[in-house]
PDB file of C-alpha atoms in Angstrom:
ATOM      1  CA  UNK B 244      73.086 168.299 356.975  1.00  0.00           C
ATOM      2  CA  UNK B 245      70.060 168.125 359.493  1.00  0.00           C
ATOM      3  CA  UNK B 246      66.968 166.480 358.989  1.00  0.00           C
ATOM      4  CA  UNK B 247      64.124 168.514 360.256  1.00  0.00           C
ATOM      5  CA  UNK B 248      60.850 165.862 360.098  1.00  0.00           C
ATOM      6  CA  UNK B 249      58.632 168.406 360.973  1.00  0.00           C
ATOM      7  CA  UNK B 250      58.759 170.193 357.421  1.00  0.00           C
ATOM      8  CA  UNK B 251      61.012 167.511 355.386  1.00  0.00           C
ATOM      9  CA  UNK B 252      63.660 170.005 355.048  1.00  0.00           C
ATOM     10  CA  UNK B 253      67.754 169.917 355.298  1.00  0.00           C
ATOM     11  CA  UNK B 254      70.407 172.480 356.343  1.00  0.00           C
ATOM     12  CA  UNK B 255      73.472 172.837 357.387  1.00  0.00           C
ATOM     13  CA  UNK B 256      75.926 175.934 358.183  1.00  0.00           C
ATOM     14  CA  UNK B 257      79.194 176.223 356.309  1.00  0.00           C
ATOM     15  CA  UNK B 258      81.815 178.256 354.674  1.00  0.00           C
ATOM     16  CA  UNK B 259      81.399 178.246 350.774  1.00  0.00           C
ATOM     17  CA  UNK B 260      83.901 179.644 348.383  1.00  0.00           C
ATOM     18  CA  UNK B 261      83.180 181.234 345.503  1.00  0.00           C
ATOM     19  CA  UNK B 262      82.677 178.838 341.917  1.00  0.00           C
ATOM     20  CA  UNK B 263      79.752 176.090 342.298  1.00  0.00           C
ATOM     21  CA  UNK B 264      78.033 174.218 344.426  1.00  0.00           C
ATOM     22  CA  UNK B 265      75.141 171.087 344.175  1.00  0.00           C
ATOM     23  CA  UNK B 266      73.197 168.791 346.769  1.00  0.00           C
ATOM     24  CA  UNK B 267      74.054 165.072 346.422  1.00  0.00           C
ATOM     25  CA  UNK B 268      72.194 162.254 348.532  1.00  0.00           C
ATOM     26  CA  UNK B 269      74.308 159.466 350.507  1.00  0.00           C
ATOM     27  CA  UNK B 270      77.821 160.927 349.517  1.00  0.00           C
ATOM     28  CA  UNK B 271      76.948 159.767 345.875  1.00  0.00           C
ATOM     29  CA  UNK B 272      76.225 161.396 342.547  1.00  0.00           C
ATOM     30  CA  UNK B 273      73.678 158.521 342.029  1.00  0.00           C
ATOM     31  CA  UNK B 274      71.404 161.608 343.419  1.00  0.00           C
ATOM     32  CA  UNK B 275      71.729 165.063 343.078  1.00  0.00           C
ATOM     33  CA  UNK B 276      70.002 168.478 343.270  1.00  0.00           C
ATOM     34  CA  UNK B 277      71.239 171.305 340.690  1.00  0.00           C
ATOM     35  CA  UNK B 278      68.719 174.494 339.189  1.00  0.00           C
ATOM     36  CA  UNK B 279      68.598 174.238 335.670  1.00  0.00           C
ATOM     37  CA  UNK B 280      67.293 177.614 335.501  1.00  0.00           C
ATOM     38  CA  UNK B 281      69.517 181.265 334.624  1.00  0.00           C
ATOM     39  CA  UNK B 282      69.313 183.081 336.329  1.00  0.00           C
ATOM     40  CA  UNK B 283      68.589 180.591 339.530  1.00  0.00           C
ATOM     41  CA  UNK B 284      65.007 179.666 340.471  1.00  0.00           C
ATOM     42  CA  UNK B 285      65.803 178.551 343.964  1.00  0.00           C
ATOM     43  CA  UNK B 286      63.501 175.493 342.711  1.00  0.00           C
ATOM     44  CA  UNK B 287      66.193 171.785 342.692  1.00  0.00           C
ATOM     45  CA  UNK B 288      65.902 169.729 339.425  1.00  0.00           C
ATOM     46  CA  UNK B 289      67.476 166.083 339.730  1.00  0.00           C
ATOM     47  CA  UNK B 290      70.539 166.132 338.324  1.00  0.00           C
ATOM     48  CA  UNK B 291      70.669 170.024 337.276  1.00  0.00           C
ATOM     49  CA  UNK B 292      73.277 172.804 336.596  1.00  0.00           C
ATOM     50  CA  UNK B 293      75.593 173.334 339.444  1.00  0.00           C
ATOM     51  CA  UNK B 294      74.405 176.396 341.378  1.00  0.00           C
ATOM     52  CA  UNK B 295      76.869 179.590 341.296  1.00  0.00           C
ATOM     53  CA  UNK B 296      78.133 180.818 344.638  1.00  0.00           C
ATOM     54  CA  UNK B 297      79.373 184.446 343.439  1.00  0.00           C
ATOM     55  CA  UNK B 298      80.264 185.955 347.391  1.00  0.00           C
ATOM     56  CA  UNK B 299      82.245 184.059 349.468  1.00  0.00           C
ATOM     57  CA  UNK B 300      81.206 183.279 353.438  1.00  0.00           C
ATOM     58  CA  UNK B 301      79.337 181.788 355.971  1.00  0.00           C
ATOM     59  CA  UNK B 302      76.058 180.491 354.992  1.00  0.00           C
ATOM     60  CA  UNK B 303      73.257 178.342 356.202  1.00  0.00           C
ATOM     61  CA  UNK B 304      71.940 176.390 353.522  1.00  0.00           C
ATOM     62  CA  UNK B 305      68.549 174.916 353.472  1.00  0.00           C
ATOM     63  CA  UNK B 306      67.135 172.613 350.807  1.00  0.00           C
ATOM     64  CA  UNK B 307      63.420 171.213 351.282  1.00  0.00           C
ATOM     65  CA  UNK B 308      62.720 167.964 349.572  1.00  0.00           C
ATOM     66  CA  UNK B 309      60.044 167.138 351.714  1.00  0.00           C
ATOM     67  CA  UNK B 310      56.561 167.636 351.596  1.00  0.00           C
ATOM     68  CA  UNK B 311      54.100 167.655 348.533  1.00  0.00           C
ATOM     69  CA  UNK B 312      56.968 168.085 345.666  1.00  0.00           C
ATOM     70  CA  UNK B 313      57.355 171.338 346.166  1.00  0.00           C
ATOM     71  CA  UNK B 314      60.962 171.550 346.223  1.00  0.00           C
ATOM     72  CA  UNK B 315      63.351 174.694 347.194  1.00  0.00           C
ATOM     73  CA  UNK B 316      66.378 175.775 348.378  1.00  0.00           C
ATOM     74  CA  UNK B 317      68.187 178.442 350.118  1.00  0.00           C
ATOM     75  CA  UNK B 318      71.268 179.985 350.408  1.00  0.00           C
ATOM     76  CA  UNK B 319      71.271 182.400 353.027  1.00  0.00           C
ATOM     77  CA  UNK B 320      74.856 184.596 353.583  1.00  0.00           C
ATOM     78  CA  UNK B 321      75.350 185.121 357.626  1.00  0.00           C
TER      79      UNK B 321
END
């Protein structure tokens, strides 16, 4: 993924498959980003639910970790 300073957020473009998917820092579980919420919140808990990918693609993917706690992803289908 790509740091961008400017707003403390991360993406990155990539095929996903349909099942599940989660953010993990450092190539570690140690810590990771899931969304406890059903249906989906776009809002990561530590260590949360994995988050369903129902449509497979091409998708940038965007999570902001950032600035003032206000947490989110995005998964946006290209």
């Amino acid at each position: 993924m790509t740091f961008n300073p400017s707003n403390g957020s991360w993406s990155i473009t990539a095929n996903l498959t349909v099942g599940e998917m989660k953010f993990r820092a450092n190539n570690d579980w140690a810590i990771n980003f899931g969304d406890n919420n059903n249906p989906i919140d776009n809002k990561p808990e530590y260590g949360g639910t994995n988050i369903p990918v129902t449509v497979a693609g091409n998708y940038t993917i965007t999570l902001n970790i950032g600035i003032g706690g206000n947490y989110s992803y995005k998964l946006k289908k290209n």
